[in-house]
Short mmCIF file of C-alpha atoms in Angstrom, two decimals:
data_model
loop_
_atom_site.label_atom_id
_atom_site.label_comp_id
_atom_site.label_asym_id
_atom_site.label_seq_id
_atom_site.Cartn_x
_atom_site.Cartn_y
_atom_site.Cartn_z
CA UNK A 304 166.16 173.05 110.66
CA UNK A 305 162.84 173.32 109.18
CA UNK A 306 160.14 170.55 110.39
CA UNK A 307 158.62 168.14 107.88
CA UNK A 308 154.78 168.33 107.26
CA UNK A 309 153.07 165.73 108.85
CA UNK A 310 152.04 162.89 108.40
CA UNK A 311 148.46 162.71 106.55
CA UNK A 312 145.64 161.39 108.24
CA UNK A 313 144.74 157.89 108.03
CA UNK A 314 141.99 156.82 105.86
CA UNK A 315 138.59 155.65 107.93
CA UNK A 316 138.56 152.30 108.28
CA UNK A 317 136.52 150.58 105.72
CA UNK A 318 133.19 148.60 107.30
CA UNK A 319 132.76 144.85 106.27
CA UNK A 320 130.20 142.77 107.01
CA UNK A 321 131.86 141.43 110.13
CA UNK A 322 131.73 144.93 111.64
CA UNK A 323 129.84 145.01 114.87
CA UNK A 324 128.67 148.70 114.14
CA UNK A 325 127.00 147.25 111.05
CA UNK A 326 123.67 148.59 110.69
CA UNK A 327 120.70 145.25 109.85
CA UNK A 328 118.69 146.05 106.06
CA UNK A 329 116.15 143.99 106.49
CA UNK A 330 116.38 144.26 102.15
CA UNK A 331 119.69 143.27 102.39
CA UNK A 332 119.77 139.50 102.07
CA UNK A 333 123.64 139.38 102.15
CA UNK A 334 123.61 141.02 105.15
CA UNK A 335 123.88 139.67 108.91
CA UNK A 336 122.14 141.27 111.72
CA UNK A 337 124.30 142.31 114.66
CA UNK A 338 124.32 139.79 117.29
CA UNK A 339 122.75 136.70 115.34
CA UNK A 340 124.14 133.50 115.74
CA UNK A 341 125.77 131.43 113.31
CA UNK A 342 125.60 127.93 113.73
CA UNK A 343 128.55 126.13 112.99
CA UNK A 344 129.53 123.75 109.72
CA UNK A 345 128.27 120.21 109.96
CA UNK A 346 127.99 119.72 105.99
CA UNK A 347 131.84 117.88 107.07
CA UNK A 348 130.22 115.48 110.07
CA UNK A 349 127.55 114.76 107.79
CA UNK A 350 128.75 113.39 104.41
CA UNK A 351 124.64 112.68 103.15
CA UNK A 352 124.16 116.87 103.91
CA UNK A 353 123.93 118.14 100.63
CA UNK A 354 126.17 120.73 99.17
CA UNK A 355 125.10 124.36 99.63
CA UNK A 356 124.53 127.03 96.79
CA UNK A 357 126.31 130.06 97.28
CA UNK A 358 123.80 132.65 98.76
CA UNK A 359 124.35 135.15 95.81
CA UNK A 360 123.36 132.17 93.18
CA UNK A 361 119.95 131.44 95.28
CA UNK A 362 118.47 134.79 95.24
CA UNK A 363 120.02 136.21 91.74
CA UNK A 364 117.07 134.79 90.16
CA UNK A 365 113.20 134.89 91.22
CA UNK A 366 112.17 131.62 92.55
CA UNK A 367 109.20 130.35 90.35
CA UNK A 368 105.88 130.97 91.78
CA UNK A 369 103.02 128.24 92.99
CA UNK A 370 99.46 128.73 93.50
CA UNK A 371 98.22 127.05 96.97
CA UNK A 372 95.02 126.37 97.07
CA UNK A 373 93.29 126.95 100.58
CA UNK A 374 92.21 124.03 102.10
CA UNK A 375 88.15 123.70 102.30
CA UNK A 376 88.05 124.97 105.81
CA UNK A 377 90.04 127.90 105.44
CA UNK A 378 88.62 130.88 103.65
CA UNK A 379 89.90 134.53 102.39
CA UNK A 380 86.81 136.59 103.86
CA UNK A 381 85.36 136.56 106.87
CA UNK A 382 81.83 136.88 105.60
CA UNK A 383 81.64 134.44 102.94
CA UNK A 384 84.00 130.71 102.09
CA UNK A 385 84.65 129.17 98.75
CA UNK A 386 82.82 125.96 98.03
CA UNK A 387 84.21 123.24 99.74
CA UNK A 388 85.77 120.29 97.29
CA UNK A 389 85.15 116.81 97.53
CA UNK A 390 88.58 114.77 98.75
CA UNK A 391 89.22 112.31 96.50
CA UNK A 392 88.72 108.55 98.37
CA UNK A 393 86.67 109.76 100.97
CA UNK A 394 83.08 109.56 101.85
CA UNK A 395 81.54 113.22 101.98
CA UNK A 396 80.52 114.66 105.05
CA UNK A 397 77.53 113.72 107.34
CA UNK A 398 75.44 116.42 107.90
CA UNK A 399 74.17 117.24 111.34
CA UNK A 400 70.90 116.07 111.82
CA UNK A 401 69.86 119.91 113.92
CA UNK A 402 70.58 121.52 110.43
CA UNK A 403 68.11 119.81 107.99
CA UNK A 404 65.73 116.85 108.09
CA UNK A 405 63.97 115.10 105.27
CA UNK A 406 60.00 115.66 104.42
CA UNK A 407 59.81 111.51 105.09
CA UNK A 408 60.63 112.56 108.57
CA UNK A 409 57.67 114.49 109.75
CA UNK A 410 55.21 112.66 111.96
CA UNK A 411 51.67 112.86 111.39
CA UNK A 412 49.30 114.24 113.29
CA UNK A 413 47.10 112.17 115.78
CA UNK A 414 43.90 114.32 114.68
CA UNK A 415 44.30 113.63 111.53
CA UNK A 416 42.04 110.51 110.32
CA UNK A 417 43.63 107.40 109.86
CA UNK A 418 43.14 105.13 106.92
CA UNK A 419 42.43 101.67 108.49
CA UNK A 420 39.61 103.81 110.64
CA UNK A 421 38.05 105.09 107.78
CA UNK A 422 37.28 101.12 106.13
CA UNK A 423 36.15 99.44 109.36
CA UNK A 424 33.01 98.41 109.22
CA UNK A 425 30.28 97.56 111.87
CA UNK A 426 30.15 93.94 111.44
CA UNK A 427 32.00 92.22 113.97
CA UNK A 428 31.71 89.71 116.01
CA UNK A 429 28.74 89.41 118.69
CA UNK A 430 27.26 87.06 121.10
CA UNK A 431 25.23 84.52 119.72
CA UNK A 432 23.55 83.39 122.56
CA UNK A 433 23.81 79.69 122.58
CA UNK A 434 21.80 79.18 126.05
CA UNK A 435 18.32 81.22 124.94
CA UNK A 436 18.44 78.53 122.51
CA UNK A 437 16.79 81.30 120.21
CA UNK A 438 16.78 79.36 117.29
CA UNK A 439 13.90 76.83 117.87
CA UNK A 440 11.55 79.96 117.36
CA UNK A 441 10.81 80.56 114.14
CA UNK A 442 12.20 83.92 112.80
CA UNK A 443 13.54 85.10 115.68
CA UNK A 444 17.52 86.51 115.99
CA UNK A 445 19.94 85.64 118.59
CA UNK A 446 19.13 88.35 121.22
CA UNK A 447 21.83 90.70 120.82
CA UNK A 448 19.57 91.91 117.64
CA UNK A 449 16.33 91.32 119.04
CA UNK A 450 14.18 94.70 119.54
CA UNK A 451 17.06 96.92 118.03
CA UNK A 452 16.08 99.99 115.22
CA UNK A 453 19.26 100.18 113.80
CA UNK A 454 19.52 96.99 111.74
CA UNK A 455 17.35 95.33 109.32
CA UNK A 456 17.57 91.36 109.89
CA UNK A 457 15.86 88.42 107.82
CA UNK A 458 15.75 84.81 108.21
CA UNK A 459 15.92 81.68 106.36
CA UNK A 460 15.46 77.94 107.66
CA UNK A 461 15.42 74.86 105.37
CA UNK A 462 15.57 71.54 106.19
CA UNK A 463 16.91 67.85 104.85
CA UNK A 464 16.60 64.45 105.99
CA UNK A 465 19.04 62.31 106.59
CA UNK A 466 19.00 58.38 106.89
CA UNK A 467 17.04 56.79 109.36
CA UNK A 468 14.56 59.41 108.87
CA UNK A 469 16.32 61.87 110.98
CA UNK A 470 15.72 65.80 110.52
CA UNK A 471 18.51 68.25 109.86
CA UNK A 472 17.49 71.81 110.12
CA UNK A 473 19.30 74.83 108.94
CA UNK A 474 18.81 77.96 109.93
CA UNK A 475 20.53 81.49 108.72
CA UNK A 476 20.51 85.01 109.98
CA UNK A 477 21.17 88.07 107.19
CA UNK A 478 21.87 91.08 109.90
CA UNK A 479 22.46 94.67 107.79
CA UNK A 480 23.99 97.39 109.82
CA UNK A 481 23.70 100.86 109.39
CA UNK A 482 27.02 101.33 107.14
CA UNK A 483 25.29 97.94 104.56
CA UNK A 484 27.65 95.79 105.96
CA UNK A 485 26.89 92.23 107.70
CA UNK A 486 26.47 89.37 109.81
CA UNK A 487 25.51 86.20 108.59
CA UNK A 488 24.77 83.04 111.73
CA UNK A 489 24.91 80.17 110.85
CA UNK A 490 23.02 77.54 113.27
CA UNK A 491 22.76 73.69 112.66
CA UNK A 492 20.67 71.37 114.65
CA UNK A 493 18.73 68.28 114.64
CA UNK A 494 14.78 68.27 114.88
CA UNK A 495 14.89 65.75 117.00
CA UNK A 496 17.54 66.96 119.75
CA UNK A 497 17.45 70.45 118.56
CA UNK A 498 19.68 71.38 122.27
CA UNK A 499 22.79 69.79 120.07
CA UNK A 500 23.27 72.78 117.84
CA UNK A 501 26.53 73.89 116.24
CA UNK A 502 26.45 77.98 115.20
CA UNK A 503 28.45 79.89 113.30
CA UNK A 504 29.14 83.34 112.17
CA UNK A 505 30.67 85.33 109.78
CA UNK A 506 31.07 88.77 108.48
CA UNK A 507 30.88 90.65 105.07
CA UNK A 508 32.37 94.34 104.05
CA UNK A 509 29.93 96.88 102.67
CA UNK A 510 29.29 96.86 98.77
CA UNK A 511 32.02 98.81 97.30
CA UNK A 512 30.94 102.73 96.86
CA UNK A 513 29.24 103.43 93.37
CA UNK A 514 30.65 104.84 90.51
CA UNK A 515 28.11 108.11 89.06
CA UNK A 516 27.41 105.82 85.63
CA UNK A 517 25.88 102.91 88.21
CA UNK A 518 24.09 105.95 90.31
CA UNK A 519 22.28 106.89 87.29
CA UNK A 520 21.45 103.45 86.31
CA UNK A 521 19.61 102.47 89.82
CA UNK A 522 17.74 105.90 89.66
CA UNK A 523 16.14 104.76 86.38
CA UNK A 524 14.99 101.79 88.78
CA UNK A 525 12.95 103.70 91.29
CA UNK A 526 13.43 106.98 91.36
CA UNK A 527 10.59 108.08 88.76
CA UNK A 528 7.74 105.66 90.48
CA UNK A 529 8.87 107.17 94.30
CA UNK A 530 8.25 110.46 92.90
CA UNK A 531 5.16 109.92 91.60
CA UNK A 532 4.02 108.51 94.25
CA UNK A 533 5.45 111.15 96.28
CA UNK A 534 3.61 114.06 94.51
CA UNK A 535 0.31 111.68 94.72
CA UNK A 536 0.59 112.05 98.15
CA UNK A 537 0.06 115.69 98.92
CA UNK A 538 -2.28 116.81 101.95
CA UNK A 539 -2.26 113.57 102.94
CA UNK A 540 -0.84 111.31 106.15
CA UNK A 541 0.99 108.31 105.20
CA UNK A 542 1.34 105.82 107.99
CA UNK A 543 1.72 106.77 111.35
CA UNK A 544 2.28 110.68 110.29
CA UNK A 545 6.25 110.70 111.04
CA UNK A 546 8.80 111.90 108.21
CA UNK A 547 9.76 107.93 108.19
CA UNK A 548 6.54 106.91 107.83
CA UNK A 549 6.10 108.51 104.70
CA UNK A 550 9.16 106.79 103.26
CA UNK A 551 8.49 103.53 104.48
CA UNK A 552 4.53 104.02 102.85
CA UNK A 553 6.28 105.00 99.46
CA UNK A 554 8.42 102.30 99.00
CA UNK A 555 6.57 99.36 100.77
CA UNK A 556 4.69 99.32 97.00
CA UNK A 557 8.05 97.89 95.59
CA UNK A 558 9.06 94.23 95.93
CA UNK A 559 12.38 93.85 95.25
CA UNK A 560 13.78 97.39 97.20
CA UNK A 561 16.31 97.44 99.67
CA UNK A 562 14.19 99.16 102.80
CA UNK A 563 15.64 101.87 105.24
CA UNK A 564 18.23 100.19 107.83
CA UNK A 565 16.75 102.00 111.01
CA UNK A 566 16.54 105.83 110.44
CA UNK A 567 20.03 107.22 108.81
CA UNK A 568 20.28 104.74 105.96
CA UNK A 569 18.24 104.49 102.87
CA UNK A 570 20.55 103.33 99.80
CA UNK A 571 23.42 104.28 98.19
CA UNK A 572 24.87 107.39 99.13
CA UNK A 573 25.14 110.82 97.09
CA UNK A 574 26.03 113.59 98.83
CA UNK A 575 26.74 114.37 102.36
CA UNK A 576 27.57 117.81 103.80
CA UNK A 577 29.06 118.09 107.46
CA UNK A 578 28.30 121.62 108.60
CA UNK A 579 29.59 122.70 105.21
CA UNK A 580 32.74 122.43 106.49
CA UNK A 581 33.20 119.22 103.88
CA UNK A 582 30.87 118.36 101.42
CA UNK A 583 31.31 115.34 99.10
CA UNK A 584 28.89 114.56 96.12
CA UNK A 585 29.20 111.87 93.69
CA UNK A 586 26.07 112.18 91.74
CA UNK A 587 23.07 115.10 90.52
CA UNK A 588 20.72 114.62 93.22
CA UNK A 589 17.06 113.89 91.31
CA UNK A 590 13.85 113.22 92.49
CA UNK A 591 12.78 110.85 93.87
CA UNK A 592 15.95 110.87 96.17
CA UNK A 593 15.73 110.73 100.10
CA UNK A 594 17.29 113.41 102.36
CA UNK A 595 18.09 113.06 105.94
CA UNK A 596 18.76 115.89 108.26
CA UNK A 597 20.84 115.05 111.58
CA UNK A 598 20.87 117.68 114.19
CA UNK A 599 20.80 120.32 111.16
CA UNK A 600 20.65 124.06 111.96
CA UNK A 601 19.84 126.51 109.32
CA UNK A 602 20.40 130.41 109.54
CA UNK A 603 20.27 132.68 106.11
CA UNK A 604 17.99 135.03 104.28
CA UNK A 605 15.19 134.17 102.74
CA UNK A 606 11.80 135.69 100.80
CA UNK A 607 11.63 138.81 98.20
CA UNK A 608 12.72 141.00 101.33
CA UNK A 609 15.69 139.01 102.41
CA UNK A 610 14.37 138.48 105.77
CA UNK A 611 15.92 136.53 108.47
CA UNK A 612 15.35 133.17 109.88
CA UNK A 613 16.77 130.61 111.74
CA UNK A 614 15.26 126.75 111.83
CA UNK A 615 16.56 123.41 113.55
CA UNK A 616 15.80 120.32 111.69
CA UNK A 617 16.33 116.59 112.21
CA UNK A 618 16.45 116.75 116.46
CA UNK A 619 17.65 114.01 116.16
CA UNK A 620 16.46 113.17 113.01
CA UNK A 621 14.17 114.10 110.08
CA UNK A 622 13.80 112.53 106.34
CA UNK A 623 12.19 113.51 103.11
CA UNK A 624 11.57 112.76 99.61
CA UNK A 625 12.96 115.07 96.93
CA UNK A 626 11.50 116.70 94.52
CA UNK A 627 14.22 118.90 92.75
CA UNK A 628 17.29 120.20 93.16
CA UNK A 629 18.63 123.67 92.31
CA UNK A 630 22.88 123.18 91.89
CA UNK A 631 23.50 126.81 91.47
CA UNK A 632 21.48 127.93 94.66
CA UNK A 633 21.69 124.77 96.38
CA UNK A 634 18.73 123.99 97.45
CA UNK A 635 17.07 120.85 97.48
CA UNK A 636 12.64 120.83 97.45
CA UNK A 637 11.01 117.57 99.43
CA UNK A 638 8.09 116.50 100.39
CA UNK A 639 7.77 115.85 104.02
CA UNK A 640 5.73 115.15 107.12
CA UNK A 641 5.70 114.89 110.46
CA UNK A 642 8.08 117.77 111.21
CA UNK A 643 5.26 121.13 111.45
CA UNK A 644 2.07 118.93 110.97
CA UNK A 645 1.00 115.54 109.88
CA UNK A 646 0.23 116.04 106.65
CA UNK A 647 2.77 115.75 103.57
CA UNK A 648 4.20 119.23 102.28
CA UNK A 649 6.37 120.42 100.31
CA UNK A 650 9.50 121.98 101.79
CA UNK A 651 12.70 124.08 100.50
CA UNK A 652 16.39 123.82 102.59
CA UNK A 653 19.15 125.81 101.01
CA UNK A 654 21.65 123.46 102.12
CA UNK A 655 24.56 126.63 102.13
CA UNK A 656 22.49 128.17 104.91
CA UNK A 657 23.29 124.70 107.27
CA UNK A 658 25.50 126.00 110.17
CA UNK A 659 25.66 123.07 111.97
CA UNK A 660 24.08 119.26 111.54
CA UNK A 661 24.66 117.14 108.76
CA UNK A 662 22.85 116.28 105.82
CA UNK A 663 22.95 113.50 103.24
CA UNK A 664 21.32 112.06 100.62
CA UNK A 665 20.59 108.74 99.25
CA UNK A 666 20.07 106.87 95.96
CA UNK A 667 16.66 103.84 96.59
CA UNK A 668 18.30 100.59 95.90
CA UNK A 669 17.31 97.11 95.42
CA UNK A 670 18.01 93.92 97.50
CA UNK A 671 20.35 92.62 95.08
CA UNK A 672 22.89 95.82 95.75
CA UNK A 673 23.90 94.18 99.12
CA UNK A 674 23.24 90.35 97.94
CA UNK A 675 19.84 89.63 99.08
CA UNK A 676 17.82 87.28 96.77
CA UNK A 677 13.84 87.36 96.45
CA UNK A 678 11.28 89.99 97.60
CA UNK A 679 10.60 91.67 100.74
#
């Protein structure tokens, strides 16, 4: 009996997503990887879970896109960040005080000169001396100012009498310092009993500095007749031979002018050079004019052949009257005396050859400048 053919093979078995020999796509959303774990259904425990989509319905359709900005501290590049953006309600950020500070910050220097410094004057206080009992001589100071060069001092005394006869006297003291300002005393006392004295003092600020308009004005006062009287003067000794001497002999012919406070001060300032390291000038110098050298060294040229020379001037002090003065070159022509012989001579100084020293220049004024009355 013939055999039957048999039976065909049976079909593979078809794979489903269940299979365990299921391969994971990672592109394949619908797909599970082998071994994960599926937590169980607890959308029927908890009634407030809401309902799931079905998993084709939530990625059939691109999800719309959003732009997230980066936070300020974060930033795309490693070598540069985006500008940071102010949060709304808050303060913005303190800045570390190692990273910047403010111009209103820096501390100035302790060489540098200080303002109050530079407007003190020399007035000040002093001892008046209350047991010489200096003032029952007649034009003498208290003795702090006796026998001293560097002020110029006068004195006034008046008296009034009282009832019964009795005798007040009055005395005052004008003391003028170096830098014009000063020291009035003030001593009261009875004729009488002139031990029972009451004294006083007090002190007044140097006249304020001058403006060029009121330079020029007090030149026209003196300036003209001290250099005439200058140029009259030529070959000649005038008091005691010294460079002072010759100023004090010029302008002892004029009544109502302020006279030299000791050596270094003879009117209203107009220029003054330190070393040439700073020079200030706040009028033409003209004759007529006094210049003042202070420990002064000059080195330069000089002559048609340019020679060489070297001179110290003013050890410690020297002083002359000018004749003219040459802006361009600068240097000032004076008669002086005193320094190489006795006799008055005319001298040049280029004031640009001065390596060390100082030298100034003044402008003659009269009493009234520093608010003395009357005549010398």
């Amino acid at each position: 009996m013939p055999r039957a053919p048999p039976p065909p093979p049976p079909p593979p078995k078809e794979q489903t997503p269940n299979d365990e020999q299921q391969d994971y796509d990672p592109y394949n959303y619908t797909s599970t990887r082998q071994g994960s774990y599926t937590s169980p259904n607890l959308q029927s425990s908890n009634p407030m879970t809401p309902k799931t989509e079905d998993p084709e319905d939530l990625y059939s359709a691109s999800p719309p896109r959003h732009t997230k900005q980066p936070l300020p501290h974060q930033s795309n590049s490693p070598f540069s960040s985006p500008p940071s953006q102010p949060i709304p309600g808050r303060a913005p950020p303190r800045q570390s005080l190692d990273v910047q500070r403010t111009s209103t910050s820096i501390r100035r220097s302790m060489d540098a000169p200080r303002a109050s410094a530079e407007h003190e004057s020399i007035a000040g206080d002093v001892d008046l001396g209350q047991a010489s009992q200096w003032w029952r001589q007649p034009g003498t100071p208290p003795p702090v100012f006796q026998n001293r060069r560097d002020v110029v001092y006068e004195v006034e005394e008046s008296s009034t009498t009282r009832r019964g006869g009795r005798q007040s006297v009055t005395k005052l003291v004008y003391v003028l310092y170096m830098d014009y300002s000063q020291t009035v005393i003030t001593a009261l006392f009875d004729a009488q009993n002139p031990a029972e004295v009451a004294l006083e003092q007090h002190h007044e600020a140097p006249p304020a500095r001058m403006r060029q308009d009121q330079l020029e004005d007090a030149h026209s006062h003196f300036g003209a007749h001290i250099a005439e009287e200058a140029n009259s003067k030529k070959d000649t000794i005038v008091g005691d031979g010294s460079p002072h001497g010759l100023v004090l002999g010029l302008l002892s012919s004029l009544p109502d002018v302020l006279l030299p406070v000791g050596t270094r001060a003879y009117g209203a300032l107009v220029y003054a050079n330190l070393a040439n390291a700073t020079v200030q000038q706040f009028d033409e110098i003209r004759p007529g004019d006094i210049v003042t050298f202070r420990n002064a060294k000059f080195q330069g040229h000089r002559g048609p052949m340019h020679s060489k020379y070297s001179v110290e001037i003013g050890k410690p002090d020297h002083v002359a009257v000018v004749v003219d003065w040459d802006g361009t070159k600068k240097k000032v022509r004076a008669w002086e005396q005193g320094r190489e012989n006795k006799k008055v001579k005319m001298e040049s100084f280029k004031l640009s050859d001065m390596r060390s020293g100082e030298a100034k220049v003044w402008r003659v004024m009269s009493r009234k400048w520093v608010g003395w009355e009357g005549q010398n």
